Tab-separated table of C-alpha atoms and ligand atoms in Angstrom:
chain	number	residue	atom	x	y	z
S	1466	MET	CA	136.599	111.212	122.531
S	1467	PRO	CA	135.354	112.418	119.096
S	1468	ARG	CA	138.064	113.768	116.820
S	1469	THR	CA	137.757	117.477	116.140
S	1470	VAL	CA	138.216	119.532	112.981
S	1471	PHE	CA	138.841	123.268	112.664
S	1472	PHE	CA	137.560	124.438	109.279
S	1473	GLU	CA	138.143	127.798	107.583
S	1474	THR	CA	136.719	128.873	104.236
S	1475	PHE	CA	138.169	131.542	101.946
S	1476	GLY	CA	136.640	132.973	98.779
S	1477	CYS	CA	133.301	132.704	97.054
S	1478	GLN	CA	129.870	131.184	97.676
S	1479	MET	CA	130.914	128.077	95.737
S	1480	ASN	CA	133.617	127.536	98.361
S	1481	THR	CA	131.057	127.967	101.147
S	1482	ALA	CA	128.947	125.238	99.526
S	1483	ASP	CA	131.991	122.984	99.048
S	1484	SER	CA	132.980	123.474	102.688
S	1485	GLU	CA	129.479	122.489	103.800
S	1486	ALA	CA	129.832	119.292	101.742
S	1487	MET	CA	133.260	118.502	103.234
S	1488	LEU	CA	132.077	119.197	106.775
S	1489	THR	CA	129.052	116.958	106.281
S	1490	ALA	CA	131.318	114.139	105.013
S	1491	LEU	CA	133.658	114.602	107.994
S	1492	ARG	CA	130.770	114.619	110.475
S	1493	ARG	CA	129.481	111.376	108.997
S	1494	ALA	CA	132.945	109.898	109.523
S	1495	GLY	CA	132.844	110.853	113.216
S	1496	TRP	CA	134.545	114.257	113.189
S	1497	GLN	CA	133.170	117.129	115.228
S	1498	PRO	CA	133.706	120.787	114.218
S	1499	THR	CA	135.529	123.011	116.706
S	1500	GLU	CA	136.218	126.743	116.857
S	1501	ASP	CA	139.439	126.129	118.780
S	1502	VAL	CA	142.350	125.627	116.419
S	1503	GLU	CA	144.747	124.992	119.350
S	1504	SER	CA	143.008	121.767	120.367
S	1505	ALA	CA	141.832	120.531	116.920
S	1506	ASP	CA	143.001	117.154	115.598
S	1507	LEU	CA	142.587	118.287	112.006
S	1508	VAL	CA	142.732	121.745	110.380
S	1509	VAL	CA	141.210	122.214	106.910
S	1510	PHE	CA	141.552	125.389	104.854
S	1511	ASN	CA	139.243	125.583	101.849
S	1512	THR	CA	141.085	128.055	99.655
S	1513	CYS	CA	140.592	130.585	96.867
S	1514	ALA	CA	143.015	131.331	94.018
S	1515	VAL	CA	141.259	134.199	92.255
S	1516	ARG	CA	143.656	136.874	93.561
S	1517	ASP	CA	147.061	136.667	95.155
S	1518	HIS	CA	145.640	138.424	98.207
S	1519	ALA	CA	143.432	135.385	98.981
S	1520	GLU	CA	146.379	133.014	98.649
S	1521	ALA	CA	148.611	135.250	100.784
S	1522	LYS	CA	146.080	134.961	103.640
S	1523	VAL	CA	146.256	131.170	103.472
S	1524	ARG	CA	150.069	131.209	103.360
S	1525	SER	CA	150.056	133.356	106.487
S	1526	ARG	CA	147.605	130.983	108.266
S	1527	LEU	CA	149.828	128.038	107.320
S	1528	GLY	CA	152.820	129.895	108.755
S	1529	LEU	CA	150.995	130.286	112.087
S	1530	LEU	CA	150.291	126.541	112.161
S	1531	ARG	CA	153.943	125.578	111.784
S	1532	GLU	CA	154.648	126.207	115.466
S	1533	LEU	CA	151.429	124.460	116.549
S	1534	LYS	CA	152.429	121.389	114.553
S	1535	GLN	CA	155.855	121.373	116.250
S	1536	ARG	CA	154.130	121.335	119.615
S	1537	ARG	CA	151.514	118.772	118.519
S	1538	PRO	CA	153.018	116.562	115.791
S	1539	GLN	CA	149.833	114.440	115.688
S	1540	LEU	CA	147.919	117.464	114.269
S	1541	ARG	CA	146.907	116.917	110.616
S	1542	ILE	CA	146.682	119.897	108.233
S	1543	ALA	CA	144.800	119.804	104.920
S	1544	LEU	CA	144.528	122.413	102.208
S	1545	ALA	CA	141.573	122.027	99.837
S	1546	GLY	CA	140.048	123.927	96.919
S	1547	CYS	CA	141.310	126.246	94.192
S	1548	MET	CA	144.739	127.131	95.614
S	1549	ALA	CA	145.317	123.427	96.329
S	1550	GLN	CA	144.413	122.549	92.747
S	1551	ARG	CA	146.500	125.372	91.257
S	1552	GLU	CA	149.711	124.768	93.199
S	1553	GLY	CA	149.268	121.038	93.692
S	1554	ARG	CA	152.053	118.880	95.068
S	1555	ALA	CA	154.431	121.867	95.186
S	1556	LEU	CA	152.537	122.996	98.301
S	1557	LEU	CA	153.782	119.931	100.185
S	1558	ALA	CA	157.373	120.815	99.319
S	1559	ARG	CA	156.895	124.465	100.277
S	1560	HIS	CA	155.034	123.874	103.543
S	1561	PRO	CA	156.506	120.970	105.553
S	1562	GLN	CA	153.697	121.292	108.122
S	1563	LEU	CA	151.095	120.413	105.454
S	1564	ASP	CA	149.884	116.781	105.289
S	1565	LEU	CA	147.192	116.773	102.656
S	1566	VAL	CA	146.334	118.672	99.445
S	1567	VAL	CA	142.774	118.122	98.181
S	1568	GLY	CA	141.820	119.221	94.658
S	1569	THR	CA	138.432	120.575	93.606
S	1570	SER	CA	137.076	117.200	92.390
S	1571	GLN	CA	138.189	115.301	95.486
S	1572	PHE	CA	136.108	116.858	98.279
S	1573	SER	CA	133.959	113.787	98.944
S	1574	ARG	CA	137.160	111.773	99.549
S	1575	LEU	CA	138.406	114.043	102.349
S	1576	PRO	CA	137.574	111.690	105.294
S	1577	GLU	CA	139.090	108.688	103.485
S	1578	LEU	CA	142.234	110.697	102.582
S	1579	VAL	CA	142.675	111.776	106.214
S	1580	GLU	CA	142.482	108.108	107.286
S	1581	ARG	CA	145.027	107.178	104.625
S	1582	LEU	CA	147.531	109.538	106.244
S	1583	HIS	CA	148.162	106.738	108.782
S	1584	GLU	CA	149.841	104.677	106.024
S	1585	GLU	CA	151.042	107.377	103.644
S	1586	PRO	CA	152.458	110.406	105.432
S	1587	ARG	CA	151.780	113.130	102.824
S	1588	ILE	CA	149.147	113.038	100.083
S	1589	ALA	CA	148.126	115.239	97.119
S	1590	ALA	CA	144.792	114.165	95.555
S	1591	LEU	CA	144.360	116.335	92.486
S	1592	ASP	CA	142.696	114.371	89.661
S	1593	PHE	CA	139.758	115.995	87.889
S	1594	GLU	CA	136.877	113.552	88.009
S	1595	ASP	CA	133.264	113.432	86.860
S	1596	TRP	CA	130.782	115.003	89.223
S	1597	ASP	CA	130.264	112.664	92.142
S	1598	GLU	CA	126.724	112.990	93.515
S	1599	ARG	CA	127.902	111.444	96.804
S	1600	GLU	CA	129.469	114.849	97.479
S	1601	ARG	CA	126.034	116.474	97.791
S	1602	ALA	CA	124.273	113.566	99.545
S	1603	ASP	CA	122.700	114.841	102.771
S	1604	VAL	CA	124.805	118.028	102.821
S	1605	GLU	CA	123.812	120.132	105.803
S	1606	PRO	CA	124.151	123.825	104.906
S	1607	ALA	CA	124.688	126.448	107.596
S	1608	PRO	CA	121.398	126.893	109.504
S	1609	GLY	CA	119.232	129.671	108.086
S	1610	VAL	CA	116.805	130.588	105.343
S	1611	ASN	CA	119.142	130.350	102.341
S	1612	ALA	CA	121.041	127.292	101.124
S	1613	PHE	CA	123.710	127.329	98.421
S	1614	VAL	CA	123.335	124.576	95.833
S	1615	PRO	CA	126.102	124.071	93.236
S	1616	ILE	CA	124.473	123.000	89.971
S	1617	MET	CA	127.576	122.979	87.822
S	1618	ARG	CA	131.302	123.252	88.120
S	1619	GLY	CA	134.178	124.413	85.923
S	1620	CYS	CA	134.162	126.676	82.902
S	1621	ASN	CA	134.604	126.274	79.152
S	1622	TYR	CA	135.450	129.943	78.579
S	1623	THR	CA	139.061	131.039	78.591
S	1624	CYS	CA	139.069	134.596	79.927
S	1625	THR	CA	142.755	135.428	79.887
S	1626	TYR	CA	142.974	136.671	83.495
S	1627	CYS	CA	141.049	133.819	85.119
S	1628	VAL	CA	142.308	130.767	87.022
S	1629	VAL	CA	138.945	128.996	87.108
S	1630	PRO	CA	139.522	126.822	84.006
S	1631	MET	CA	142.760	125.654	85.687
S	1632	THR	CA	141.385	125.197	89.187
S	1633	ARG	CA	137.897	123.859	88.446
S	1634	GLY	CA	138.452	122.199	85.072
S	1635	ARG	CA	136.009	121.877	82.193
S	1636	GLU	CA	132.345	122.679	82.642
S	1637	GLN	CA	130.174	119.908	84.134
S	1638	SER	CA	126.481	120.108	84.988
S	1639	ARG	CA	124.665	118.034	87.576
S	1640	ARG	CA	121.590	116.073	86.581
S	1641	PRO	CA	118.420	118.147	87.115
S	1642	GLU	CA	116.688	115.334	89.021
S	1643	ALA	CA	119.597	115.190	91.526
S	1644	ILE	CA	119.366	118.972	92.034
S	1645	GLU	CA	115.603	118.786	92.486
S	1646	ALA	CA	115.971	115.991	95.055
S	1647	GLU	CA	118.520	118.080	96.980
S	1648	VAL	CA	116.310	121.187	96.929
S	1649	ARG	CA	113.253	119.175	98.072
S	1650	ARG	CA	115.296	117.830	100.976
S	1651	LEU	CA	116.481	121.345	101.891
S	1652	VAL	CA	112.953	122.767	101.785
S	1653	ALA	CA	111.708	119.900	103.959
S	1654	ALA	CA	114.501	120.799	106.410
S	1655	GLY	CA	113.171	124.394	106.590
S	1656	TYR	CA	115.240	126.346	104.037
S	1657	ARG	CA	113.125	128.826	102.089
S	1658	GLN	CA	115.535	130.122	99.461
S	1659	VAL	CA	118.128	128.392	97.300
S	1660	THR	CA	120.986	130.093	95.508
S	1661	LEU	CA	122.050	127.992	92.543
S	1662	LEU	CA	125.770	128.257	91.921
S	1663	GLY	CA	127.968	127.901	88.870
S	1664	GLN	CA	130.906	129.763	87.376
S	1665	THR	CA	128.754	130.336	84.266
S	1666	VAL	CA	125.454	129.283	85.762
S	1667	ASP	CA	123.439	130.355	82.722
S	1668	ALA	CA	125.331	127.738	80.660
S	1669	TYR	CA	123.858	125.079	82.966
S	1670	GLY	CA	122.792	121.930	81.108
S	1671	LYS	CA	124.876	122.403	77.945
S	1672	THR	CA	127.276	119.579	78.799
S	1673	LEU	CA	124.404	117.158	79.477
S	1674	GLY	CA	123.613	117.301	75.746
S	1675	ASP	CA	119.911	116.490	76.183
S	1676	GLY	CA	118.334	119.933	75.946
S	1677	THR	CA	118.511	120.608	79.704
S	1678	THR	CA	118.677	124.367	80.395
S	1679	LEU	CA	118.732	126.646	83.400
S	1680	ALA	CA	115.251	127.852	82.404
S	1681	GLY	CA	113.991	124.257	82.574
S	1682	LEU	CA	115.645	123.720	85.944
S	1683	LEU	CA	114.062	126.925	87.317
S	1684	ARG	CA	110.609	125.649	86.251
S	1685	ARG	CA	111.260	122.327	87.935
S	1686	LEU	CA	112.326	123.948	91.208
S	1687	HIS	CA	109.581	126.571	91.069
S	1688	ALA	CA	107.013	123.798	91.510
S	1689	ILE	CA	108.394	122.839	94.945
S	1690	ASP	CA	105.922	123.820	97.687
S	1691	GLY	CA	107.485	125.750	100.540
S	1692	LEU	CA	110.344	127.133	98.444
S	1693	LEU	CA	109.890	130.902	98.357
S	1694	ARG	CA	112.790	132.206	96.287
S	1695	ILE	CA	115.330	130.959	93.785
S	1696	ARG	CA	118.518	132.854	92.980
S	1697	PHE	CA	121.351	131.955	90.630
S	1698	VAL	CA	124.895	133.302	90.195
S	1699	THR	CA	127.116	133.993	88.187
S	1700	SER	CA	126.061	134.474	84.557
S	1701	HIS	CA	128.181	135.010	81.457
S	1702	PRO	CA	126.697	137.607	79.057
S	1703	LYS	CA	126.909	135.173	76.115
S	1704	ASP	CA	124.684	132.527	77.721
S	1705	ILE	CA	121.653	134.592	78.711
S	1706	THR	CA	118.965	133.338	76.364
S	1707	ASP	CA	115.517	134.793	75.646
S	1708	GLU	CA	114.124	131.554	77.100
S	1709	LEU	CA	115.900	132.269	80.404
S	1710	LEU	CA	114.717	135.899	80.525
S	1711	ALA	CA	111.124	134.886	79.697
S	1712	THR	CA	111.277	132.305	82.495
S	1713	ILE	CA	112.498	134.863	85.042
S	1714	ALA	CA	109.652	137.158	83.952
S	1715	GLU	CA	107.081	134.389	84.279
S	1716	LEU	CA	108.061	132.685	87.538
S	1717	PRO	CA	107.403	134.799	90.645
S	1718	LYS	CA	109.759	132.796	92.884
S	1719	VAL	CA	112.783	133.589	90.706
S	1720	ALA	CA	114.670	136.663	91.950
S	1721	ARG	CA	114.639	139.705	89.651
S	1722	HIS	CA	118.400	139.726	89.667
S	1723	LEU	CA	121.161	138.949	87.186
S	1724	HIS	CA	124.789	138.968	88.247
S	1725	VAL	CA	126.359	139.331	84.845
S	1726	PRO	CA	129.920	140.698	84.932
S	1727	ALA	CA	130.817	143.249	82.232
S	1728	GLN	CA	134.470	143.488	83.462
S	1729	SER	CA	135.298	146.494	81.206
S	1730	GLY	CA	133.644	149.011	78.907
S	1731	SER	CA	136.545	149.129	76.451
S	1732	ASP	CA	136.284	146.823	73.434
S	1733	ARG	CA	140.061	146.657	73.158
S	1734	ILE	CA	140.401	145.514	76.781
S	1735	LEU	CA	137.462	143.114	76.466
S	1736	ARG	CA	139.256	141.532	73.499
S	1737	LEU	CA	142.487	141.222	75.491
S	1738	MET	CA	140.484	139.704	78.349
S	1739	GLY	CA	139.007	137.125	75.949
S	1740	ARG	CA	135.481	137.985	77.070
S	1741	ARG	CA	133.904	137.316	73.624
S	1742	TYR	CA	131.558	140.356	73.551
S	1743	THR	CA	131.837	144.052	72.842
S	1744	SER	CA	130.477	146.815	75.048
S	1745	ASP	CA	127.679	147.323	72.485
S	1746	GLU	CA	126.726	143.674	72.703
S	1747	TYR	CA	126.690	143.952	76.485
S	1748	LEU	CA	124.414	146.998	76.282
S	1749	ARG	CA	122.102	145.131	73.909
S	1750	LEU	CA	121.909	142.308	76.466
S	1751	VAL	CA	120.939	144.852	79.144
S	1752	GLU	CA	118.227	146.214	76.881
S	1753	ARG	CA	116.938	142.705	76.162
S	1754	ALA	CA	116.921	141.777	79.868
S	1755	ARG	CA	114.941	144.925	80.707
S	1756	ARG	CA	112.508	144.322	77.863
S	1757	PHE	CA	111.652	140.865	79.271
S	1758	VAL	CA	111.901	141.783	82.978
S	1759	PRO	CA	111.458	145.552	83.434
S	1760	ASP	CA	112.301	145.475	87.175
S	1761	ILE	CA	115.406	143.293	86.816
S	1762	GLU	CA	118.408	144.375	88.916
S	1763	LEU	CA	121.740	144.001	87.164
S	1764	VAL	CA	124.941	143.460	89.080
S	1765	SER	CA	128.399	143.536	87.537
S	1766	ASP	CA	132.046	142.830	88.330
S	1767	PHE	CA	134.746	145.090	86.907
S	1768	ILE	CA	138.488	144.648	86.666
S	1769	VAL	CA	140.438	147.907	86.477
S	1770	GLY	CA	144.120	148.203	85.585
S	1771	PHE	CA	144.179	145.255	83.169
S	1772	PRO	CA	147.481	145.305	81.181
S	1773	THR	CA	147.674	148.282	78.770
S	1774	GLU	CA	144.433	149.851	80.126
S	1775	SER	CA	144.716	153.536	79.179
S	1776	ASP	CA	142.803	156.504	80.561
S	1777	ASP	CA	140.520	156.240	77.514
S	1778	ASP	CA	139.850	152.549	78.164
S	1779	TYR	CA	139.019	153.322	81.781
S	1780	ALA	CA	136.750	156.191	80.690
S	1781	ALA	CA	134.841	153.704	78.483
S	1782	THR	CA	134.219	151.585	81.607
S	1783	GLU	CA	132.817	154.622	83.430
S	1784	ARG	CA	130.556	155.316	80.433
S	1785	LEU	CA	129.262	151.732	80.460
S	1786	LEU	CA	128.617	151.927	84.210
S	1787	ASP	CA	126.672	155.178	83.722
S	1788	ARG	CA	124.641	153.847	80.801
S	1789	VAL	CA	123.537	150.650	82.539
S	1790	GLY	CA	122.779	151.921	86.048
S	1791	PHE	CA	123.781	148.746	87.895
S	1792	ALA	CA	122.062	147.860	91.161
S	1793	ALA	CA	125.505	146.897	92.520
S	1794	ALA	CA	129.037	146.434	91.233
S	1795	PHE	CA	132.151	144.746	92.549
S	1796	VAL	CA	135.342	146.454	91.430
S	1797	PHE	CA	138.722	144.713	91.559
S	1798	MET	CA	142.238	145.771	90.693
S	1799	TYR	CA	143.843	143.437	88.155
S	1800	SER	CA	146.138	140.916	89.804
S	1801	PRO	CA	148.130	138.600	87.492
S	1802	ARG	CA	147.620	134.925	88.268
S	1803	PRO	CA	150.446	132.507	87.451
S	1804	GLY	CA	149.703	130.271	84.494
S	1805	THR	CA	146.930	132.435	83.002
S	1806	PRO	CA	147.325	133.741	79.411
S	1807	ALA	CA	147.187	137.394	80.578
S	1808	THR	CA	150.555	136.976	82.295
S	1809	ARG	CA	152.102	137.106	78.816
S	1810	LEU	CA	151.154	140.808	78.860
S	1811	ALA	CA	153.207	143.141	81.054
S	1812	ASP	CA	151.295	144.176	84.194
S	1813	ASP	CA	152.032	147.769	83.220
S	1814	VAL	CA	149.363	149.870	84.928
S	1815	PRO	CA	151.057	151.314	88.014
S	1816	GLU	CA	149.560	150.259	91.358
S	1817	PRO	CA	148.521	153.831	92.365
S	1818	VAL	CA	146.675	154.238	89.032
S	1819	LYS	CA	144.879	150.922	89.568
S	1820	ARG	CA	143.941	151.993	93.075
S	1821	GLU	CA	142.670	155.373	91.941
S	1822	ARG	CA	140.552	153.883	89.114
S	1823	CYS	CA	139.152	151.297	91.524
S	1824	GLN	CA	138.209	154.008	94.007
S	1825	ARG	CA	136.701	156.288	91.342
S	1826	LEU	CA	134.579	153.551	89.799
S	1827	LEU	CA	133.323	152.431	93.201
S	1828	GLU	CA	132.409	155.974	94.205
S	1829	ARG	CA	130.579	156.453	90.910
S	1830	GLN	CA	128.668	153.231	91.451
S	1831	LEU	CA	127.788	154.099	95.062
S	1832	ALA	CA	126.479	157.528	94.001
S	1833	GLN	CA	124.189	155.794	91.485
S	1834	GLN	CA	123.055	153.229	94.054
S	1835	GLU	CA	122.201	155.958	96.528
S	1836	ALA	CA	120.090	157.737	93.897
S	1837	GLN	CA	118.331	154.432	93.056
S	1838	HIS	CA	117.660	153.845	96.761
S	1839	ARG	CA	116.312	157.384	97.259
S	1840	ALA	CA	113.852	156.765	94.446
S	1841	LEU	CA	112.579	153.745	96.416
S	1842	LEU	CA	111.754	155.763	99.571
S	1843	GLY	CA	108.076	155.362	100.439
S	1844	SER	CA	107.613	152.331	98.181
S	1845	VAL	CA	106.689	148.843	99.404
S	1846	LEU	CA	109.024	145.921	98.553
S	1847	PRO	CA	108.451	142.187	99.133
S	1848	VAL	CA	111.317	141.198	101.437
S	1849	LEU	CA	112.389	137.677	102.348
S	1850	PHE	CA	113.839	137.976	105.844
S	1851	GLU	CA	116.878	135.762	106.410
S	1852	GLY	CA	117.719	136.413	110.079
S	1853	PRO	CA	119.230	138.945	112.490
S	1854	SER	CA	121.440	141.611	110.912
S	1855	LYS	CA	125.148	140.785	111.345
S	1856	THR	CA	125.992	144.390	112.213
S	1857	ASP	CA	123.002	145.046	114.482
S	1858	PRO	CA	121.398	141.956	116.064
S	1859	GLY	CA	118.476	144.140	117.162
S	1860	MET	CA	117.407	144.351	113.514
S	1861	LEU	CA	116.417	141.849	110.821
S	1862	PHE	CA	118.185	141.378	107.498
S	1863	GLY	CA	116.410	140.470	104.295
S	1864	ARG	CA	116.541	140.911	100.542
S	1865	SER	CA	114.092	142.418	98.076
S	1866	ALA	CA	112.802	140.465	95.077
S	1867	GLY	CA	115.914	141.779	93.324
S	1868	GLN	CA	119.028	141.751	95.459
S	1869	ARG	CA	118.774	144.853	97.629
S	1870	ALA	CA	119.639	144.493	101.310
S	1871	VAL	CA	116.722	145.561	103.530
S	1872	ILE	CA	116.901	146.082	107.298
S	1873	ALA	CA	113.838	146.225	109.567
S	1874	PRO	CA	113.169	146.136	113.321
S	1875	ARG	CA	113.693	142.635	114.669
S	1876	ASP	CA	110.672	140.355	114.819
S	1877	ASP	CA	111.744	136.710	114.609
S	1878	ALA	CA	108.271	135.651	113.471
S	1879	LEU	CA	109.142	137.247	110.101
S	1880	ILE	CA	112.249	135.122	109.468
S	1881	GLY	CA	111.760	132.829	106.479
S	1882	ARG	CA	108.722	134.752	105.226
S	1883	ILE	CA	108.186	137.212	102.393
S	1884	VAL	CA	106.770	140.363	103.948
S	1885	PRO	CA	105.806	143.728	102.394
S	1886	VAL	CA	108.128	146.412	103.758
S	1887	ARG	CA	107.678	150.161	103.369
S	1888	ILE	CA	111.078	151.770	102.746
S	1889	ALA	CA	111.671	154.671	105.133
S	1890	ARG	CA	115.358	155.553	104.766
S	1891	CYS	CA	118.445	154.440	102.933
S	1892	THR	CA	122.175	154.519	102.404
S	1893	ALA	CA	123.996	153.632	99.194
S	1894	LEU	CA	124.231	150.006	100.313
S	1895	THR	CA	121.127	149.392	102.401
S	1896	LEU	CA	117.407	150.128	102.565
S	1897	TYR	CA	115.681	150.486	105.942
S	1898	GLY	CA	111.962	149.952	106.337
S	1899	ASP	CA	108.988	148.865	108.383
S	1900	PRO	CA	107.106	145.632	107.745
S	1901	LEU	CA	103.430	146.198	106.985
S	1902	PRO	CA	100.806	144.188	108.857
Z	2365	SF4	S1	133.685	132.940	82.229
Z	2365	SF4	FE1	134.149	133.463	84.380
Z	2365	SF4	S2	134.926	131.562	85.304
Z	2365	SF4	FE2	134.990	131.280	83.078
Z	2365	SF4	S3	137.068	131.844	82.453
Z	2365	SF4	FE3	135.784	133.699	82.245
Z	2365	SF4	S4	135.944	134.782	84.226
Z	2365	SF4	FE4	136.726	132.680	84.531
């Protein structure tokens, strides 16, 4: 009988990609994925540490497994990823049902660590190591049109609210030839779009010290026949060079999309966050991006309720949002993360104020998005269809050359193709249209 593994992923796209790598390694070692946690021989949670909410979910899942482990003591439970790295060995003490803690540089060792549990009952593997290309060898992403490809890991910035430098370590870039080989393999397997991932993806190449840049990597990948679109997330405002913007403008396969978090519009708060730019500098970046790529769609993250954020600071964030006209924005309430420098500041914005600012900023953003979408009614957009819509399987889901979600009547022959679509109606979040012959 093959041994079975129940796998659950929390958090960002990087975690999705890491889970795909771990699952591939487990499959190669003879494990078979199962949806049934009750009968699984191994349970793996790939975790997120960005907000306490994400960690609380994992703690609750672990609690549910305690009883299962009592009934089936041979069950093995592993916790991998950012929460594992952040809390480390302490997790084993806190959760007696847990067998294995796997840090963010140790994913490729997961099958070997599970085997080692026969000799050593409880293991925490947490060392930061150099990028191990074995981790990406033959990774099988979820079936579909898009594949996530991590091109770097870690971060050399020190934003005061962020756990990433603790959980992912210092910045490391993969070799461009290894990334190209992976993308060629994925395209040969039928994927048509790659999303290149990094915490500060626009800093890609810096640590290689040989002049490698994201712009150069985009050129390299653009030459691959059969690849239709290339996306990359997430960018830091300081690392977007003119060379990168000129490359996006020049290469038609590169999405007209920059996810470049502003986080706040208040210079005082940006300083406290350690973001290393002012709101003016951010606005100048927006201007520069639009000069090079007039149809670029900008997407931002915002944190509201950062310590000491006053009404005036919040108002500055609204002003920035209005001045830029983002194509989308993700708004989060500040949540202090243990061990980060921002915890030295009192978390003094009351919860209801945080919630209200979060709501107001989101509503403001959605009103702008709806107006942008209305302006697109009647126009024709090139849409790469990715598959059936998750909310309505009778329809197809795709994305524009930027990042807008487009829904059209289902025709499976269109999946994996870029098709002109005339936009007929819209909501703030979605465009609906009809493919043209
Ligand atoms: S640049 Fe992004 S990943 Fe790096 S410390 Fe700042 S918020 Fe965290």
